[in-house]
PDB file of C-alpha atoms in Angstrom:
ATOM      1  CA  UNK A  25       0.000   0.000   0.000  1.00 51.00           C
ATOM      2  CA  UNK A  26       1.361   3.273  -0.970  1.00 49.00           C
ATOM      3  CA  UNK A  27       0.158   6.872   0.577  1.00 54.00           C
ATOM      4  CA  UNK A  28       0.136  10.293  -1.080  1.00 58.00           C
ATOM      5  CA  UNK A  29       3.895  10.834  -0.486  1.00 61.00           C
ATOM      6  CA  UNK A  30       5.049   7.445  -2.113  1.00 59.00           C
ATOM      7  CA  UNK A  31       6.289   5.293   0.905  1.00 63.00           C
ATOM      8  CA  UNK A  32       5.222   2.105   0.842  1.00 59.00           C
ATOM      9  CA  UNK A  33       3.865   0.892   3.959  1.00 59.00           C
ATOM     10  CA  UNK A  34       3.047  -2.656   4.882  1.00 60.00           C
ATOM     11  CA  UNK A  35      -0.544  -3.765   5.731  1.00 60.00           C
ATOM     12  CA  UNK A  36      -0.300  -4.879   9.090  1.00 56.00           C
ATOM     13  CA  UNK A  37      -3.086  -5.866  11.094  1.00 59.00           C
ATOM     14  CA  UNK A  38      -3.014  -3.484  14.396  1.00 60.00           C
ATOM     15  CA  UNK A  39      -2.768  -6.711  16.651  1.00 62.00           C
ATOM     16  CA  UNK A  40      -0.339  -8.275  14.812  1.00 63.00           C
ATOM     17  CA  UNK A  41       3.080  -9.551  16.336  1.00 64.00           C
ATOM     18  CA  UNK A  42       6.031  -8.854  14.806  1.00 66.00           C
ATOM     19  CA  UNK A  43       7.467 -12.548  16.112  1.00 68.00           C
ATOM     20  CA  UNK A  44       6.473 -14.863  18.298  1.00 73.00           C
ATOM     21  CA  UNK A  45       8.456 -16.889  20.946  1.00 73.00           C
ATOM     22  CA  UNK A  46       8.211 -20.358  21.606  1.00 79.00           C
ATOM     23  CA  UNK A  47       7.224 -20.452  25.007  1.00 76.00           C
ATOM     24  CA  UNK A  48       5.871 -18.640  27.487  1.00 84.00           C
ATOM     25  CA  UNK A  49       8.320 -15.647  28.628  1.00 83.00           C
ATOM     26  CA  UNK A  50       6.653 -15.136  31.946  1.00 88.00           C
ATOM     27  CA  UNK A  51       8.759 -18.428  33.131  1.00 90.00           C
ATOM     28  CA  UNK A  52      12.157 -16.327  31.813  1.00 89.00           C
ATOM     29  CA  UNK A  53      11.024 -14.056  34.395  1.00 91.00           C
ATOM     30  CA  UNK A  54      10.478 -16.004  37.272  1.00 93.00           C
ATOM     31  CA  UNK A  55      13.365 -18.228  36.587  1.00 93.00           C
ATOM     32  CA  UNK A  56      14.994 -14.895  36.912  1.00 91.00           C
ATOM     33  CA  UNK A  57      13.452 -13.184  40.055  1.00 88.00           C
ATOM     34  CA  UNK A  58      14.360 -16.863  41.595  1.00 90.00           C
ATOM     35  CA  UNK A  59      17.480 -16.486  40.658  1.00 89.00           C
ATOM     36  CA  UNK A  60      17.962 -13.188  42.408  1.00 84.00           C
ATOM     37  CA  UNK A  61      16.612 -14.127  45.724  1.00 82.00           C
ATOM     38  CA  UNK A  62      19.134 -17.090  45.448  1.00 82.00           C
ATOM     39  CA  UNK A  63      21.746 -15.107  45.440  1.00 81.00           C
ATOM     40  CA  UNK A  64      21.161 -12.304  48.038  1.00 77.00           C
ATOM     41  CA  UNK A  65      20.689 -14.877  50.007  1.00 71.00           C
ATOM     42  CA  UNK A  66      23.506 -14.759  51.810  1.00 68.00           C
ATOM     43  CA  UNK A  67      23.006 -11.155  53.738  1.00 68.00           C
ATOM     44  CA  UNK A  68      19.541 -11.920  54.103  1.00 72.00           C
ATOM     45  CA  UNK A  69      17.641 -13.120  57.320  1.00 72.00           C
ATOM     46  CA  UNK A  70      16.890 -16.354  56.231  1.00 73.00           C
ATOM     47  CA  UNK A  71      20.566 -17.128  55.920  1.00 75.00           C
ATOM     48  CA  UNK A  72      21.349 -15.495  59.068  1.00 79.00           C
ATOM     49  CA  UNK A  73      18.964 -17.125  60.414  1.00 81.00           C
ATOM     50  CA  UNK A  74      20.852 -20.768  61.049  1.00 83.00           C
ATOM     51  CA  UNK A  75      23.418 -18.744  63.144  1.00 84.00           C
ATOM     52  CA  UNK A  76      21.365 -17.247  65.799  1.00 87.00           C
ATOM     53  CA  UNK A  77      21.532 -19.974  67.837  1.00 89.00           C
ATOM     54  CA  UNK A  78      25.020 -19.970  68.107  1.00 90.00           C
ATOM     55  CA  UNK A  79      25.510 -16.661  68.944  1.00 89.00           C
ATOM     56  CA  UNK A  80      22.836 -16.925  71.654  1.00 91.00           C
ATOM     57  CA  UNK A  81      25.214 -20.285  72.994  1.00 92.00           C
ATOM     58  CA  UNK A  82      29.064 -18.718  72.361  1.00 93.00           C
ATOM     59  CA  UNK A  83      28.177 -15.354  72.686  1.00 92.00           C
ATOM     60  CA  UNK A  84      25.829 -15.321  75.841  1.00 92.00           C
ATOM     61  CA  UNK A  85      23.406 -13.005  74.410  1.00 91.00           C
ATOM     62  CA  UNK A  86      19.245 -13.448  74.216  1.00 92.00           C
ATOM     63  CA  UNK A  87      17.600 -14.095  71.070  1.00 91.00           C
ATOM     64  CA  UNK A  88      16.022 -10.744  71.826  1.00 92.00           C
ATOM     65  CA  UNK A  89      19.514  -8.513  71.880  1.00 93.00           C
ATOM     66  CA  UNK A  90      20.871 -10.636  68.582  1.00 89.00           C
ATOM     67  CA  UNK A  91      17.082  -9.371  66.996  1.00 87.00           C
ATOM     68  CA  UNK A  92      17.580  -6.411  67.901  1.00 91.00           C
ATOM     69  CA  UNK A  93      21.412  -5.781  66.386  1.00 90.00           C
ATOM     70  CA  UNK A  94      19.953  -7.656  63.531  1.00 86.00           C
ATOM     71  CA  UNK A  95      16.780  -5.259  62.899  1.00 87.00           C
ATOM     72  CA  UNK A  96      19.432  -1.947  63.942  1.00 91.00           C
ATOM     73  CA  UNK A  97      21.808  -3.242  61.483  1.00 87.00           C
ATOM     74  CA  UNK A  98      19.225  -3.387  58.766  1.00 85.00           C
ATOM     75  CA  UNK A  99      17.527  -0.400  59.438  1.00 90.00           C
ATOM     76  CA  UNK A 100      20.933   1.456  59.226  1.00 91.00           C
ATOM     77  CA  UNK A 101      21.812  -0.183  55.956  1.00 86.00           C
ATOM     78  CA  UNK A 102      18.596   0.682  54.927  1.00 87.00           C
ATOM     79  CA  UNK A 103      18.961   4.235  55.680  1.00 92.00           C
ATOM     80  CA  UNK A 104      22.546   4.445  53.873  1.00 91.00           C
ATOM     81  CA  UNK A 105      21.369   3.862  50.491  1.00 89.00           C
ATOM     82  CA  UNK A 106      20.232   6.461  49.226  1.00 92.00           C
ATOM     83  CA  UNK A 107      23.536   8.125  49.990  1.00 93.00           C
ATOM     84  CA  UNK A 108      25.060   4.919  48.581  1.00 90.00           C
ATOM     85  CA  UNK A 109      23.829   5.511  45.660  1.00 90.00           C
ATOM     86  CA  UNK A 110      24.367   8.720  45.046  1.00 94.00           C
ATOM     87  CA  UNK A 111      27.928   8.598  45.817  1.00 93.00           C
ATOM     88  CA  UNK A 112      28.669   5.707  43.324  1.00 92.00           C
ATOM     89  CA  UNK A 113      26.471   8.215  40.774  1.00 94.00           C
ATOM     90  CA  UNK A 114      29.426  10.879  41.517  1.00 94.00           C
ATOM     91  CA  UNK A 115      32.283   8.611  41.767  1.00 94.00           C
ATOM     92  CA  UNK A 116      31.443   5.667  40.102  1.00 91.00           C
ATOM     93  CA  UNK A 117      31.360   2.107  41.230  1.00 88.00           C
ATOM     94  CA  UNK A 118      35.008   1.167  40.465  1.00 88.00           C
ATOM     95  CA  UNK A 119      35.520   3.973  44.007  1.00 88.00           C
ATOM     96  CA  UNK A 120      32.560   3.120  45.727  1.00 85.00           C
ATOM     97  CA  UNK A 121      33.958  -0.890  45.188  1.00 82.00           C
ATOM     98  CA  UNK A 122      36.750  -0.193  47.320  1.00 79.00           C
TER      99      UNK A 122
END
């Protein structure tokens, strides 16, 4: 089909896909997101989790204190990212690495 100015465009049906893939790409995506939890998993509270126990036994400490460095730490961490992130914005994260 050709309009008024020459250029030839195809007829394409408005719900037409330009290519199709041969699965279903929602499972790329949580193969993906699984992936990621995976692999934070070691500064998250399920991994800290299996140590708790010994630092309430060599340590001394109640489960309550090591909860609540636990939650302080993370609320802290929390708190530091934004600044985190700007500072690797302004001096890149080859700096910020080390």
């Amino acid at each position: 089909m050709k309009t008024t100015t020459g250029k030839y465009i195809p007829n394409l049906k408005s719900n037409s896909v330009p290519f199709t893939i041969p699965y279903y790409y929602g499972w790329v995506i949580v193969l993906i997101g699984a992936l990621g939890l995976f692999f934070s998993g070691p500064g998250q509270t399920y991994s800290v989790l299996i140590f708790i126990n010994y630092y309430v036994s060599e340590l001394g400490w109640s489960r309550s204190l090591v909860s609540g460095f636990y939650s302080t730490a993370t609320f802290i961490s929390g708190m530091t990212i934004p600044f985190i992130g700007k500072s690797i914005d302004k001096y890149g994260h080859r700096k910020m690495t080390l």
